[in-house]
Amino acid sequence: MKALSDKTNPVQKTDELVDIVDEGNNVIQSATRAEMRARNAIHRCSFVLVFNSKGKLFVQGGVVGAGESYEDNARREAEEEMGVHGVPLHPLFDFFFEDSITRLWGSMFFCVYDGTMVLQKEEVESGEFMDLESVKHLILHEPCCPDSKAGFETFIEEHYNDQFKILLEESGAG
């Protein structure tokens, strides 16, 4: 998981256009990332839970660009920032997150990938596959992006069940 919010991340492209959405997740305009942050405008993010075939997890997320779908963004971010390619992404759920510096609609996806993780050094400091208990511990005791934390907690509390475990196994993990 990214260790800090986008607001404090110096490598973010502040002139990149992103869609601004209303509380119902309807696009109302486009703005630069810098404008979006300055106004704390609601925007879209995708999150990808990358499992390996042993069931361990690697997490990454990214802001959805203007005119880009959640799925296209998730696929692009996974490939650009982690080197994940050639595997299907499976949609899980959408969620709204809000705190004092960020308001967003997030869309969570998962995939199973056993290839080499190639981290984009400009965007991702480090990462590793971890078992879910270790990820839970990390979320509770280490600095993490609050929106990533909320998405992961929603996944664990509402979606990590027997039905998901079967889907994960059918996708190649187990």
mmCIF file of N, CA and C in Angstrom, residues 15-141:
data_model
loop_
_atom_site.group_PDB
_atom_site.id
_atom_site.type_symbol
_atom_site.label_atom_id
_atom_site.label_comp_id
_atom_site.label_asym_id
_atom_site.label_seq_id
_atom_site.Cartn_x
_atom_site.Cartn_y
_atom_site.Cartn_z
ATOM 1 N N ASP A 15 -0.791 18.367 -12.959
ATOM 2 C CA ASP A 15 -1.516 18.905 -14.109
ATOM 3 C C ASP A 15 -2.350 17.843 -14.830
ATOM 4 N N GLU A 16 -2.330 16.607 -14.363
ATOM 5 C CA GLU A 16 -3.129 15.531 -14.960
ATOM 6 C C GLU A 16 -4.618 15.823 -14.751
ATOM 7 N N LEU A 17 -5.417 15.655 -15.801
ATOM 8 C CA LEU A 17 -6.861 15.862 -15.695
ATOM 9 C C LEU A 17 -7.535 14.642 -15.082
ATOM 10 N N VAL A 18 -8.434 14.907 -14.143
ATOM 11 C CA VAL A 18 -9.227 13.857 -13.516
ATOM 12 C C VAL A 18 -10.693 14.270 -13.564
ATOM 13 N N ASP A 19 -11.588 13.281 -13.508
ATOM 14 C CA ASP A 19 -13.013 13.575 -13.460
ATOM 15 C C ASP A 19 -13.397 13.931 -12.034
ATOM 16 N N ILE A 20 -14.181 14.997 -11.905
ATOM 17 C CA ILE A 20 -14.788 15.364 -10.632
ATOM 18 C C ILE A 20 -16.217 14.829 -10.679
ATOM 19 N N VAL A 21 -16.636 14.164 -9.594
ATOM 20 C CA VAL A 21 -17.962 13.552 -9.560
ATOM 21 C C VAL A 21 -18.750 14.102 -8.383
ATOM 22 N N ASP A 22 -20.073 13.909 -8.429
ATOM 23 C CA ASP A 22 -20.912 14.319 -7.312
ATOM 24 C C ASP A 22 -21.037 13.150 -6.327
ATOM 25 N N GLU A 23 -21.827 13.355 -5.293
ATOM 26 C CA GLU A 23 -21.964 12.313 -4.268
ATOM 27 C C GLU A 23 -22.640 11.049 -4.780
ATOM 28 N N GLY A 24 -23.280 11.148 -5.957
ATOM 29 C CA GLY A 24 -23.875 9.964 -6.582
ATOM 30 C C GLY A 24 -22.960 9.306 -7.600
ATOM 31 N N ASN A 25 -21.707 9.767 -7.685
ATOM 32 C CA ASN A 25 -20.681 9.225 -8.578
ATOM 33 C C ASN A 25 -20.956 9.553 -10.049
ATOM 34 N N ASN A 26 -21.609 10.685 -10.300
ATOM 35 C CA ASN A 26 -21.855 11.166 -11.654
ATOM 36 C C ASN A 26 -20.818 12.221 -12.006
ATOM 37 N N VAL A 27 -20.202 12.111 -13.183
ATOM 38 C CA VAL A 27 -19.199 13.085 -13.603
ATOM 39 C C VAL A 27 -19.868 14.441 -13.784
ATOM 40 N N ILE A 28 -19.279 15.467 -13.152
ATOM 41 C CA ILE A 28 -19.820 16.816 -13.292
ATOM 42 C C ILE A 28 -18.854 17.759 -13.995
ATOM 43 N N GLN A 29 -17.550 17.425 -14.004
ATOM 44 C CA GLN A 29 -16.562 18.231 -14.712
ATOM 45 C C GLN A 29 -15.212 17.537 -14.651
ATOM 46 N N SER A 30 -14.250 18.080 -15.368
ATOM 47 C CA SER A 30 -12.856 17.644 -15.261
ATOM 48 C C SER A 30 -12.061 18.778 -14.646
ATOM 49 N N ALA A 31 -11.003 18.435 -13.937
ATOM 50 C CA ALA A 31 -10.120 19.423 -13.330
ATOM 51 C C ALA A 31 -8.733 18.802 -13.233
ATOM 52 N N THR A 32 -7.737 19.640 -13.012
ATOM 53 C CA THR A 32 -6.398 19.085 -12.789
ATOM 54 C C THR A 32 -6.373 18.427 -11.417
ATOM 55 N N ARG A 33 -5.442 17.536 -11.257
ATOM 56 C CA ARG A 33 -5.286 16.874 -9.961
ATOM 57 C C ARG A 33 -5.043 17.926 -8.867
ATOM 58 N N ALA A 34 -4.256 18.947 -9.182
ATOM 59 C CA ALA A 34 -3.967 20.008 -8.206
ATOM 60 C C ALA A 34 -5.246 20.744 -7.809
ATOM 61 N N GLU A 35 -6.091 21.062 -8.793
ATOM 62 C CA GLU A 35 -7.369 21.731 -8.494
ATOM 63 C C GLU A 35 -8.267 20.830 -7.657
ATOM 64 N N MET A 36 -8.310 19.553 -8.020
ATOM 65 C CA MET A 36 -9.121 18.592 -7.280
ATOM 66 C C MET A 36 -8.681 18.529 -5.825
ATOM 67 N N ARG A 37 -7.370 18.474 -5.604
ATOM 68 C CA ARG A 37 -6.848 18.411 -4.229
ATOM 69 C C ARG A 37 -7.135 19.705 -3.470
ATOM 70 N N ALA A 38 -6.928 20.850 -4.120
ATOM 71 C CA ALA A 38 -7.134 22.141 -3.463
ATOM 72 C C ALA A 38 -8.587 22.317 -3.012
ATOM 73 N N ARG A 39 -9.528 21.810 -3.806
ATOM 74 C CA ARG A 39 -10.958 21.944 -3.498
ATOM 75 C C ARG A 39 -11.493 20.758 -2.698
ATOM 76 N N ASN A 40 -10.664 19.746 -2.491
ATOM 77 C CA ASN A 40 -11.102 18.493 -1.886
ATOM 78 C C ASN A 40 -12.356 17.985 -2.603
ATOM 79 N N ALA A 41 -12.289 18.040 -3.939
ATOM 80 C CA ALA A 41 -13.413 17.614 -4.764
ATOM 81 C C ALA A 41 -13.482 16.087 -4.810
ATOM 82 N N ILE A 42 -14.679 15.575 -4.950
ATOM 83 C CA ILE A 42 -14.875 14.125 -5.041
ATOM 84 C C ILE A 42 -14.364 13.662 -6.407
ATOM 85 N N HIS A 43 -13.536 12.626 -6.395
ATOM 86 C CA HIS A 43 -12.966 12.071 -7.620
ATOM 87 C C HIS A 43 -13.055 10.551 -7.552
ATOM 88 N N ARG A 44 -12.486 9.895 -8.535
ATOM 89 C CA ARG A 44 -12.549 8.435 -8.606
ATOM 90 C C ARG A 44 -11.161 7.817 -8.470
ATOM 91 N N CYS A 45 -11.113 6.673 -7.803
ATOM 92 C CA CYS A 45 -9.878 5.894 -7.676
ATOM 93 C C CYS A 45 -10.204 4.424 -7.900
ATOM 94 N N SER A 46 -9.250 3.714 -8.436
ATOM 95 C CA SER A 46 -9.386 2.266 -8.538
ATOM 96 C C SER A 46 -8.369 1.633 -7.611
ATOM 97 N N PHE A 47 -8.695 0.466 -7.115
ATOM 98 C CA PHE A 47 -7.837 -0.282 -6.204
ATOM 99 C C PHE A 47 -7.776 -1.712 -6.712
ATOM 100 N N VAL A 48 -6.587 -2.294 -6.729
ATOM 101 C CA VAL A 48 -6.426 -3.659 -7.223
ATOM 102 C C VAL A 48 -5.782 -4.504 -6.127
ATOM 103 N N LEU A 49 -6.482 -5.551 -5.721
ATOM 104 C CA LEU A 49 -5.929 -6.544 -4.804
ATOM 105 C C LEU A 49 -5.288 -7.613 -5.684
ATOM 106 N N VAL A 50 -3.966 -7.680 -5.675
ATOM 107 C CA VAL A 50 -3.244 -8.654 -6.489
ATOM 108 C C VAL A 50 -2.859 -9.815 -5.580
ATOM 109 N N PHE A 51 -3.498 -10.960 -5.808
ATOM 110 C CA PHE A 51 -3.166 -12.171 -5.073
ATOM 111 C C PHE A 51 -2.220 -12.999 -5.921
ATOM 112 N N ASN A 52 -1.325 -13.754 -5.264
ATOM 113 C CA ASN A 52 -0.566 -14.753 -6.012
ATOM 114 C C ASN A 52 -1.256 -16.105 -5.818
ATOM 115 N N SER A 53 -0.752 -17.137 -6.464
ATOM 116 C CA SER A 53 -1.422 -18.438 -6.411
ATOM 117 C C SER A 53 -1.372 -19.071 -5.020
ATOM 118 N N LYS A 54 -0.565 -18.524 -4.115
ATOM 119 C CA LYS A 54 -0.512 -19.015 -2.736
ATOM 120 C C LYS A 54 -1.504 -18.273 -1.841
ATOM 121 N N GLY A 55 -2.260 -17.318 -2.423
ATOM 122 C CA GLY A 55 -3.256 -16.574 -1.663
ATOM 123 C C GLY A 55 -2.706 -15.376 -0.924
ATOM 124 N N LYS A 56 -1.432 -15.029 -1.173
ATOM 125 C CA LYS A 56 -0.855 -13.835 -0.542
ATOM 126 C C LYS A 56 -1.229 -12.607 -1.361
ATOM 127 N N LEU A 57 -1.191 -11.434 -0.732
ATOM 128 C CA LEU A 57 -1.762 -10.231 -1.294
ATOM 129 C C LEU A 57 -0.743 -9.106 -1.476
ATOM 130 N N PHE A 58 -0.868 -8.404 -2.586
ATOM 131 C CA PHE A 58 -0.113 -7.193 -2.886
ATOM 132 C C PHE A 58 -1.163 -6.151 -3.260
ATOM 133 N N VAL A 59 -1.126 -4.948 -2.678
ATOM 134 C CA VAL A 59 -2.184 -3.960 -2.882
ATOM 135 C C VAL A 59 -1.633 -2.712 -3.539
ATOM 136 N N GLN A 60 -2.416 -2.158 -4.454
ATOM 137 C CA GLN A 60 -2.018 -0.913 -5.118
ATOM 138 C C GLN A 60 -3.269 -0.174 -5.560
ATOM 139 N N GLY A 61 -3.199 1.142 -5.662
ATOM 140 C CA GLY A 61 -4.343 1.932 -6.117
ATOM 141 C C GLY A 61 -3.901 3.138 -6.909
ATOM 142 N N GLY A 62 -4.852 3.797 -7.582
ATOM 143 C CA GLY A 62 -4.509 4.971 -8.364
ATOM 144 C C GLY A 62 -5.720 5.812 -8.707
ATOM 145 N N VAL A 63 -5.477 7.106 -8.934
ATOM 146 C CA VAL A 63 -6.542 8.038 -9.297
ATOM 147 C C VAL A 63 -6.936 7.818 -10.754
ATOM 148 N N VAL A 64 -8.242 7.776 -11.002
ATOM 149 C CA VAL A 64 -8.779 7.568 -12.343
ATOM 150 C C VAL A 64 -8.676 8.875 -13.125
ATOM 151 N N GLY A 65 -8.110 8.807 -14.322
ATOM 152 C CA GLY A 65 -7.966 9.981 -15.179
ATOM 153 C C GLY A 65 -9.278 10.403 -15.804
ATOM 154 N N ALA A 66 -9.320 11.632 -16.306
ATOM 155 C CA ALA A 66 -10.529 12.158 -16.944
ATOM 156 C C ALA A 66 -10.923 11.268 -18.122
ATOM 157 N N GLY A 67 -12.184 10.873 -18.171
ATOM 158 C CA GLY A 67 -12.693 10.058 -19.257
ATOM 159 C C GLY A 67 -12.301 8.594 -19.196
ATOM 160 N N GLU A 68 -11.593 8.180 -18.175
ATOM 161 C CA GLU A 68 -11.102 6.807 -18.040
ATOM 162 C C GLU A 68 -12.071 6.012 -17.168
ATOM 163 N N SER A 69 -12.324 4.758 -17.510
ATOM 164 C CA SER A 69 -13.177 3.920 -16.665
ATOM 165 C C SER A 69 -12.369 3.400 -15.480
ATOM 166 N N TYR A 70 -13.088 2.973 -14.437
ATOM 167 C CA TYR A 70 -12.417 2.359 -13.292
ATOM 168 C C TYR A 70 -11.562 1.179 -13.745
ATOM 169 N N GLU A 71 -12.145 0.303 -14.577
ATOM 170 C CA GLU A 71 -11.437 -0.903 -14.996
ATOM 171 C C GLU A 71 -10.214 -0.576 -15.835
ATOM 172 N N ASP A 72 -10.349 0.376 -16.773
ATOM 173 C CA ASP A 72 -9.187 0.773 -17.582
ATOM 174 C C ASP A 72 -8.091 1.343 -16.696
ATOM 175 N N ASN A 73 -8.479 2.151 -15.708
ATOM 176 C CA ASN A 73 -7.487 2.716 -14.787
ATOM 177 C C ASN A 73 -6.830 1.628 -13.953
ATOM 178 N N ALA A 74 -7.624 0.708 -13.439
ATOM 179 C CA ALA A 74 -7.066 -0.371 -12.614
ATOM 180 C C ALA A 74 -6.057 -1.182 -13.413
ATOM 181 N N ARG A 75 -6.417 -1.496 -14.648
ATOM 182 C CA ARG A 75 -5.514 -2.267 -15.512
ATOM 183 C C ARG A 75 -4.229 -1.477 -15.789
ATOM 184 N N ARG A 76 -4.378 -0.173 -16.119
ATOM 185 C CA ARG A 76 -3.217 0.670 -16.427
ATOM 186 C C ARG A 76 -2.318 0.827 -15.195
ATOM 187 N N GLU A 77 -2.915 1.120 -14.046
ATOM 188 C CA GLU A 77 -2.121 1.294 -12.823
ATOM 189 C C GLU A 77 -1.399 0.000 -12.446
ATOM 190 N N ALA A 78 -2.101 -1.129 -12.543
ATOM 191 C CA ALA A 78 -1.472 -2.410 -12.196
ATOM 192 C C ALA A 78 -0.289 -2.693 -13.105
ATOM 193 N N GLU A 79 -0.432 -2.382 -14.394
ATOM 194 C CA GLU A 79 0.658 -2.640 -15.332
ATOM 195 C C GLU A 79 1.787 -1.628 -15.147
ATOM 196 N N GLU A 80 1.459 -0.340 -15.089
ATOM 197 C CA GLU A 80 2.496 0.694 -14.988
ATOM 198 C C GLU A 80 3.256 0.643 -13.661
ATOM 199 N N GLU A 81 2.527 0.458 -12.563
ATOM 200 C CA GLU A 81 3.144 0.579 -11.247
ATOM 201 C C GLU A 81 3.656 -0.732 -10.682
ATOM 202 N N MET A 82 3.134 -1.880 -11.180
ATOM 203 C CA MET A 82 3.547 -3.167 -10.623
ATOM 204 C C MET A 82 3.999 -4.174 -11.665
ATOM 205 N N GLY A 83 3.773 -3.894 -12.944
ATOM 206 C CA GLY A 83 4.151 -4.833 -13.992
ATOM 207 C C GLY A 83 3.167 -5.976 -14.180
ATOM 208 N N VAL A 84 1.970 -5.865 -13.587
ATOM 209 C CA VAL A 84 0.958 -6.916 -13.696
ATOM 210 C C VAL A 84 0.281 -6.808 -15.061
ATOM 211 N N HIS A 85 0.313 -7.890 -15.833
ATOM 212 C CA HIS A 85 -0.278 -7.879 -17.163
ATOM 213 C C HIS A 85 -0.699 -9.291 -17.559
ATOM 214 N N GLY A 86 -1.625 -9.353 -18.518
ATOM 215 C CA GLY A 86 -2.019 -10.649 -19.064
ATOM 216 C C GLY A 86 -2.923 -11.481 -18.179
ATOM 217 N N VAL A 87 -3.530 -10.876 -17.158
ATOM 218 C CA VAL A 87 -4.463 -11.604 -16.289
ATOM 219 C C VAL A 87 -5.768 -10.816 -16.207
ATOM 220 N N PRO A 88 -6.891 -11.512 -16.059
ATOM 221 C CA PRO A 88 -8.166 -10.792 -15.954
ATOM 222 C C PRO A 88 -8.298 -10.076 -14.613
ATOM 223 N N LEU A 89 -8.928 -8.904 -14.655
ATOM 224 C CA LEU A 89 -9.303 -8.188 -13.438
ATOM 225 C C LEU A 89 -10.764 -8.496 -13.148
ATOM 226 N N HIS A 90 -11.067 -8.752 -11.898
ATOM 227 C CA HIS A 90 -12.431 -9.067 -11.489
ATOM 228 C C HIS A 90 -12.955 -7.940 -10.601
ATOM 229 N N PRO A 91 -14.090 -7.318 -10.970
ATOM 230 C CA PRO A 91 -14.649 -6.262 -10.119
ATOM 231 C C PRO A 91 -15.206 -6.855 -8.830
ATOM 232 N N LEU A 92 -15.025 -6.137 -7.718
ATOM 233 C CA LEU A 92 -15.533 -6.591 -6.421
ATOM 234 C C LEU A 92 -16.643 -5.690 -5.888
ATOM 235 N N PHE A 93 -16.342 -4.399 -5.678
ATOM 236 C CA PHE A 93 -17.335 -3.488 -5.101
ATOM 237 C C PHE A 93 -16.873 -2.044 -5.294
ATOM 238 N N ASP A 94 -17.838 -1.131 -5.162
ATOM 239 C CA ASP A 94 -17.556 0.305 -5.152
ATOM 240 C C ASP A 94 -17.806 0.806 -3.740
ATOM 241 N N PHE A 95 -17.121 1.883 -3.363
ATOM 242 C CA PHE A 95 -17.317 2.457 -2.033
ATOM 243 C C PHE A 95 -17.020 3.952 -2.059
ATOM 244 N N PHE A 96 -17.628 4.667 -1.127
ATOM 245 C CA PHE A 96 -17.363 6.094 -0.968
ATOM 246 C C PHE A 96 -16.468 6.271 0.247
ATOM 247 N N PHE A 97 -15.467 7.142 0.115
ATOM 248 C CA PHE A 97 -14.574 7.446 1.233
ATOM 249 C C PHE A 97 -14.470 8.952 1.371
ATOM 250 N N GLU A 98 -14.435 9.399 2.631
ATOM 251 C CA GLU A 98 -14.293 10.824 2.889
ATOM 252 C C GLU A 98 -13.555 11.030 4.203
ATOM 253 N N ASP A 99 -12.547 11.908 4.183
ATOM 254 C CA ASP A 99 -11.925 12.390 5.409
ATOM 255 C C ASP A 99 -11.646 13.881 5.218
ATOM 256 N N SER A 100 -10.810 14.478 6.045
ATOM 257 C CA SER A 100 -10.605 15.922 5.987
ATOM 258 C C SER A 100 -9.836 16.384 4.748
ATOM 259 N N ILE A 101 -9.127 15.475 4.052
ATOM 260 C CA ILE A 101 -8.346 15.898 2.881
ATOM 261 C C ILE A 101 -8.701 15.159 1.597
ATOM 262 N N THR A 102 -9.538 14.136 1.676
ATOM 263 C CA THR A 102 -9.856 13.335 0.495
ATOM 264 C C THR A 102 -11.322 12.944 0.494
ATOM 265 N N ARG A 103 -11.932 13.051 -0.694
ATOM 266 C CA ARG A 103 -13.280 12.527 -0.912
ATOM 267 C C ARG A 103 -13.240 11.803 -2.241
ATOM 268 N N LEU A 104 -13.640 10.534 -2.235
ATOM 269 C CA LEU A 104 -13.551 9.769 -3.478
ATOM 270 C C LEU A 104 -14.550 8.639 -3.530
ATOM 271 N N TRP A 105 -14.837 8.242 -4.767
ATOM 272 C CA TRP A 105 -15.517 6.991 -5.049
ATOM 273 C C TRP A 105 -14.435 6.015 -5.476
ATOM 274 N N GLY A 106 -14.374 4.880 -4.803
ATOM 275 C CA GLY A 106 -13.393 3.862 -5.136
ATOM 276 C C GLY A 106 -14.061 2.638 -5.730
ATOM 277 N N SER A 107 -13.337 1.972 -6.603
ATOM 278 C CA SER A 107 -13.799 0.718 -7.177
ATOM 279 C C SER A 107 -12.704 -0.318 -6.957
ATOM 280 N N MET A 108 -13.056 -1.406 -6.287
ATOM 281 C CA MET A 108 -12.090 -2.443 -5.921
ATOM 282 C C MET A 108 -12.160 -3.597 -6.919
ATOM 283 N N PHE A 109 -10.988 -4.034 -7.358
ATOM 284 C CA PHE A 109 -10.836 -5.170 -8.262
ATOM 285 C C PHE A 109 -9.866 -6.161 -7.629
ATOM 286 N N PHE A 110 -9.840 -7.386 -8.158
ATOM 287 C CA PHE A 110 -8.789 -8.322 -7.770
ATOM 288 C C PHE A 110 -8.342 -9.102 -8.984
ATOM 289 N N CYS A 111 -7.130 -9.635 -8.882
ATOM 290 C CA CYS A 111 -6.604 -10.551 -9.886
ATOM 291 C C CYS A 111 -5.652 -11.513 -9.201
ATOM 292 N N VAL A 112 -5.288 -12.567 -9.927
ATOM 293 C CA VAL A 112 -4.279 -13.518 -9.453
ATOM 294 C C VAL A 112 -3.120 -13.432 -10.429
ATOM 295 N N TYR A 113 -1.921 -13.190 -9.889
ATOM 296 C CA TYR A 113 -0.747 -12.971 -10.732
ATOM 297 C C TYR A 113 0.479 -13.584 -10.070
ATOM 298 N N ASP A 114 1.186 -14.418 -10.804
ATOM 299 C CA ASP A 114 2.411 -15.030 -10.300
ATOM 300 C C ASP A 114 3.649 -14.558 -11.042
ATOM 301 N N GLY A 115 3.494 -13.574 -11.914
ATOM 302 C CA GLY A 115 4.639 -13.055 -12.649
ATOM 303 C C GLY A 115 5.530 -12.194 -11.766
ATOM 304 N N THR A 116 6.550 -11.665 -12.366
ATOM 305 C CA THR A 116 7.481 -10.792 -11.650
ATOM 306 C C THR A 116 6.845 -9.426 -11.427
ATOM 307 N N MET A 117 6.898 -8.947 -10.206
ATOM 308 C CA MET A 117 6.410 -7.604 -9.897
ATOM 309 C C MET A 117 7.524 -6.623 -10.260
ATOM 310 N N VAL A 118 7.219 -5.680 -11.142
ATOM 311 C CA VAL A 118 8.168 -4.653 -11.561
ATOM 312 C C VAL A 118 7.603 -3.323 -11.081
ATOM 313 N N LEU A 119 8.120 -2.830 -9.952
ATOM 314 C CA LEU A 119 7.580 -1.624 -9.337
ATOM 315 C C LEU A 119 8.123 -0.371 -10.004
ATOM 316 N N GLN A 120 7.222 0.560 -10.334
ATOM 317 C CA GLN A 120 7.601 1.827 -10.939
ATOM 318 C C GLN A 120 8.200 2.702 -9.838
ATOM 319 N N LYS A 121 9.513 2.937 -9.911
ATOM 320 C CA LYS A 121 10.218 3.601 -8.813
ATOM 321 C C LYS A 121 9.717 5.011 -8.531
ATOM 322 N N GLU A 122 9.152 5.682 -9.548
ATOM 323 C CA GLU A 122 8.647 7.039 -9.336
ATOM 324 C C GLU A 122 7.348 7.054 -8.526
ATOM 325 N N GLU A 123 6.640 5.942 -8.499
ATOM 326 C CA GLU A 123 5.322 5.896 -7.864
ATOM 327 C C GLU A 123 5.242 4.950 -6.662
ATOM 328 N N VAL A 124 6.032 3.882 -6.679
ATOM 329 C CA VAL A 124 5.916 2.858 -5.647
ATOM 330 C C VAL A 124 7.269 2.674 -4.978
ATOM 331 N N GLU A 125 7.322 2.964 -3.691
ATOM 332 C CA GLU A 125 8.582 2.852 -2.966
ATOM 333 C C GLU A 125 8.999 1.402 -2.767
ATOM 334 N N SER A 126 8.046 0.565 -2.360
ATOM 335 C CA SER A 126 8.357 -0.843 -2.133
ATOM 336 C C SER A 126 7.049 -1.617 -2.045
ATOM 337 N N GLY A 127 7.168 -2.919 -2.022
ATOM 338 C CA GLY A 127 5.996 -3.759 -1.872
ATOM 339 C C GLY A 127 6.402 -5.211 -1.788
ATOM 340 N N GLU A 128 5.487 -6.007 -1.292
ATOM 341 C CA GLU A 128 5.727 -7.438 -1.199
ATOM 342 C C GLU A 128 4.398 -8.157 -1.049
ATOM 343 N N PHE A 129 4.378 -9.434 -1.387
ATOM 344 C CA PHE A 129 3.207 -10.252 -1.136
ATOM 345 C C PHE A 129 3.192 -10.609 0.342
ATOM 346 N N MET A 130 2.027 -10.478 0.951
ATOM 347 C CA MET A 130 1.875 -10.748 2.382
ATOM 348 C C MET A 130 0.609 -11.566 2.605
ATOM 349 N N ASP A 131 0.599 -12.383 3.670
ATOM 350 C CA ASP A 131 -0.645 -13.063 4.007
ATOM 351 C C ASP A 131 -1.620 -12.031 4.581
ATOM 352 N N LEU A 132 -2.904 -12.343 4.539
ATOM 353 C CA LEU A 132 -3.924 -11.371 4.930
ATOM 354 C C LEU A 132 -3.789 -10.917 6.384
ATOM 355 N N GLU A 133 -3.375 -11.794 7.273
ATOM 356 C CA GLU A 133 -3.191 -11.388 8.669
ATOM 357 C C GLU A 133 -2.088 -10.337 8.791
ATOM 358 N N SER A 134 -1.026 -10.477 8.011
ATOM 359 C CA SER A 134 0.057 -9.487 8.022
ATOM 360 C C SER A 134 -0.417 -8.150 7.454
ATOM 361 N N VAL A 135 -1.253 -8.203 6.416
ATOM 362 C CA VAL A 135 -1.802 -6.965 5.847
ATOM 363 C C VAL A 135 -2.709 -6.288 6.874
ATOM 364 N N LYS A 136 -3.534 -7.066 7.570
ATOM 365 C CA LYS A 136 -4.382 -6.492 8.622
ATOM 366 C C LYS A 136 -3.528 -5.801 9.680
ATOM 367 N N HIS A 137 -2.449 -6.447 10.096
ATOM 368 C CA HIS A 137 -1.542 -5.863 11.098
ATOM 369 C C HIS A 137 -0.927 -4.564 10.570
ATOM 370 N N LEU A 138 -0.480 -4.579 9.319
ATOM 371 C CA LEU A 138 0.095 -3.389 8.697
ATOM 372 C C LEU A 138 -0.905 -2.235 8.708
ATOM 373 N N ILE A 139 -2.133 -2.521 8.306
ATOM 374 C CA ILE A 139 -3.192 -1.502 8.256
ATOM 375 C C ILE A 139 -3.421 -0.886 9.635
ATOM 376 N N LEU A 140 -3.382 -1.702 10.666
ATOM 377 C CA LEU A 140 -3.643 -1.214 12.020
ATOM 378 C C LEU A 140 -2.470 -0.464 12.640
ATOM 379 N N HIS A 141 -1.235 -0.830 12.273
ATOM 380 C CA HIS A 141 -0.085 -0.328 13.027
ATOM 381 C C HIS A 141 0.924 0.503 12.242
#
